[in-house]
């Protein structure tokens, strides 16, 4: 995951791919394929473009990853969107908003 993240940020030149965090990977037992969980940032359009760019670059990334790791055979990479970071940010914002409302109610003068 670390090497793949570095490749994305330093080697990948696809303008469609914006800021993407690699959150996990599941590799098949025979090392033939890998599902890589990616969390792209931005609005819906930017996220869709980033995922298209990642899928388009999967072959290049697989070859480069093999070179870096010294592997003769590298898994075919398939990117899967991971929404956990996005959900976490939304949940944090909701909690913060509820807390602000509660504090505002507590600080209001009583009638």
mmCIF file of C-alpha atoms in Angstrom:
data_model
loop_
_atom_site.group_PDB
_atom_site.id
_atom_site.type_symbol
_atom_site.label_atom_id
_atom_site.label_comp_id
_atom_site.label_asym_id
_atom_site.label_seq_id
_atom_site.Cartn_x
_atom_site.Cartn_y
_atom_site.Cartn_z
ATOM 1 C CA UNK A 1 0.000 0.000 0.000
ATOM 2 C CA UNK A 2 2.829 2.368 0.853
ATOM 3 C CA UNK A 3 4.611 1.807 -2.449
ATOM 4 C CA UNK A 4 1.379 2.157 -4.399
ATOM 5 C CA UNK A 5 0.565 5.424 -2.621
ATOM 6 C CA UNK A 6 4.001 6.749 -3.460
ATOM 7 C CA UNK A 7 3.602 5.741 -7.106
ATOM 8 C CA UNK A 8 0.252 7.528 -7.264
ATOM 9 C CA UNK A 9 1.609 10.753 -5.855
ATOM 10 C CA UNK A 10 5.016 10.855 -7.514
ATOM 11 C CA UNK A 11 4.869 8.888 -10.769
ATOM 12 C CA UNK A 12 1.290 8.969 -12.044
ATOM 13 C CA UNK A 13 0.790 11.829 -14.486
ATOM 14 C CA UNK A 14 -2.925 11.362 -15.242
ATOM 15 C CA UNK A 15 -4.616 14.755 -14.703
ATOM 16 C CA UNK A 16 -7.914 13.028 -13.866
ATOM 17 C CA UNK A 17 -6.480 11.604 -10.659
ATOM 18 C CA UNK A 18 -6.680 14.143 -7.873
ATOM 19 C CA UNK A 19 -5.847 13.614 -4.224
ATOM 20 C CA UNK A 20 -6.382 9.922 -3.438
ATOM 21 C CA UNK A 21 -5.724 8.011 -0.235
ATOM 22 C CA UNK A 22 -5.129 4.258 -0.424
ATOM 23 C CA UNK A 23 -6.995 2.791 2.544
ATOM 24 C CA UNK A 24 -6.494 -0.927 2.060
ATOM 25 C CA UNK A 25 -5.824 -3.826 -0.258
ATOM 26 C CA UNK A 26 -6.953 -7.424 -0.549
ATOM 27 C CA UNK A 27 -4.771 -9.718 -2.608
ATOM 28 C CA UNK A 28 -5.974 -13.067 -3.893
ATOM 29 C CA UNK A 29 -4.177 -16.119 -2.476
ATOM 30 C CA UNK A 30 -2.586 -16.899 -5.858
ATOM 31 C CA UNK A 31 -1.413 -13.256 -6.227
ATOM 32 C CA UNK A 32 -3.247 -12.926 -9.538
ATOM 33 C CA UNK A 33 -5.408 -9.982 -8.537
ATOM 34 C CA UNK A 34 -5.619 -7.252 -5.939
ATOM 35 C CA UNK A 35 -8.539 -5.108 -4.895
ATOM 36 C CA UNK A 36 -7.171 -1.761 -3.816
ATOM 37 C CA UNK A 37 -9.443 0.472 -1.776
ATOM 38 C CA UNK A 38 -9.059 4.122 -2.682
ATOM 39 C CA UNK A 39 -10.642 7.198 -1.175
ATOM 40 C CA UNK A 40 -10.535 10.095 -3.649
ATOM 41 C CA UNK A 41 -11.309 13.590 -2.388
ATOM 42 C CA UNK A 42 -13.466 16.221 -4.041
ATOM 43 C CA UNK A 43 -16.961 16.640 -5.390
ATOM 44 C CA UNK A 44 -18.839 13.820 -7.138
ATOM 45 C CA UNK A 45 -17.393 14.711 -10.546
ATOM 46 C CA UNK A 46 -13.793 14.811 -9.256
ATOM 47 C CA UNK A 47 -14.259 11.504 -7.450
ATOM 48 C CA UNK A 48 -15.645 9.845 -10.596
ATOM 49 C CA UNK A 49 -12.784 11.225 -12.703
ATOM 50 C CA UNK A 50 -10.187 10.054 -10.178
ATOM 51 C CA UNK A 51 -11.638 6.533 -10.153
ATOM 52 C CA UNK A 52 -11.638 6.430 -13.983
ATOM 53 C CA UNK A 53 -8.042 7.633 -14.011
ATOM 54 C CA UNK A 54 -7.011 5.007 -11.454
ATOM 55 C CA UNK A 55 -8.625 2.192 -13.445
ATOM 56 C CA UNK A 56 -6.945 3.471 -16.589
ATOM 57 C CA UNK A 57 -3.552 3.511 -14.859
ATOM 58 C CA UNK A 58 -3.940 0.107 -13.162
ATOM 59 C CA UNK A 59 -1.659 -1.685 -15.639
ATOM 60 C CA UNK A 60 1.089 0.905 -15.364
ATOM 61 C CA UNK A 61 0.835 0.883 -11.570
ATOM 62 C CA UNK A 62 0.997 -2.918 -11.463
ATOM 63 C CA UNK A 63 4.164 -3.007 -13.587
ATOM 64 C CA UNK A 64 5.837 -0.239 -11.577
ATOM 65 C CA UNK A 65 4.857 -1.883 -8.310
ATOM 66 C CA UNK A 66 6.429 -5.126 -9.509
ATOM 67 C CA UNK A 67 9.668 -3.322 -10.304
ATOM 68 C CA UNK A 68 9.781 -1.636 -6.894
ATOM 69 C CA UNK A 69 9.023 -4.811 -4.993
ATOM 70 C CA UNK A 70 11.204 -7.069 -7.128
ATOM 71 C CA UNK A 71 8.344 -9.352 -8.092
ATOM 72 C CA UNK A 72 8.315 -11.369 -11.289
ATOM 73 C CA UNK A 73 4.548 -11.546 -11.333
ATOM 74 C CA UNK A 74 2.394 -8.784 -9.943
ATOM 75 C CA UNK A 75 -1.347 -8.891 -9.337
ATOM 76 C CA UNK A 76 -3.806 -7.215 -11.672
ATOM 77 C CA UNK A 77 -4.988 -4.168 -9.753
ATOM 78 C CA UNK A 78 -8.679 -3.323 -9.498
ATOM 79 C CA UNK A 79 -9.589 -0.125 -7.690
ATOM 80 C CA UNK A 80 -12.629 0.021 -5.408
ATOM 81 C CA UNK A 81 -13.924 3.288 -3.993
ATOM 82 C CA UNK A 82 -13.726 3.404 -0.213
ATOM 83 C CA UNK A 83 -16.181 5.880 1.264
ATOM 84 C CA UNK A 84 -15.157 5.368 4.900
ATOM 85 C CA UNK A 85 -13.116 8.586 5.161
ATOM 86 C CA UNK A 86 -15.912 10.582 3.537
ATOM 87 C CA UNK A 87 -18.488 9.032 5.901
ATOM 88 C CA UNK A 88 -16.234 9.775 8.872
ATOM 89 C CA UNK A 89 -15.915 13.440 7.898
ATOM 90 C CA UNK A 90 -19.694 13.750 7.469
ATOM 91 C CA UNK A 91 -20.310 12.087 10.829
ATOM 92 C CA UNK A 92 -17.797 14.372 12.539
ATOM 93 C CA UNK A 93 -19.494 17.419 10.994
ATOM 94 C CA UNK A 94 -22.903 16.238 12.239
ATOM 95 C CA UNK A 95 -21.565 15.676 15.752
ATOM 96 C CA UNK A 96 -19.914 19.120 15.756
ATOM 97 C CA UNK A 97 -23.152 20.762 14.597
ATOM 98 C CA UNK A 98 -25.213 19.031 17.299
ATOM 99 C CA UNK A 99 -22.641 20.055 19.911
ATOM 100 C CA UNK A 100 -22.767 23.708 18.749
ATOM 101 C CA UNK A 101 -26.571 23.701 18.949
ATOM 102 C CA UNK A 102 -26.511 22.183 22.426
ATOM 103 C CA UNK A 103 -24.000 24.797 23.599
ATOM 104 C CA UNK A 104 -26.080 27.592 22.083
ATOM 105 C CA UNK A 105 -29.184 26.319 23.904
ATOM 106 C CA UNK A 106 -27.286 26.023 27.181
ATOM 107 C CA UNK A 107 -25.976 29.595 26.875
ATOM 108 C CA UNK A 108 -29.359 31.147 26.082
ATOM 109 C CA UNK A 109 -30.867 33.273 28.848
ATOM 110 C CA UNK A 110 -33.766 31.551 30.593
ATOM 111 C CA UNK A 111 -37.141 33.238 30.403
#
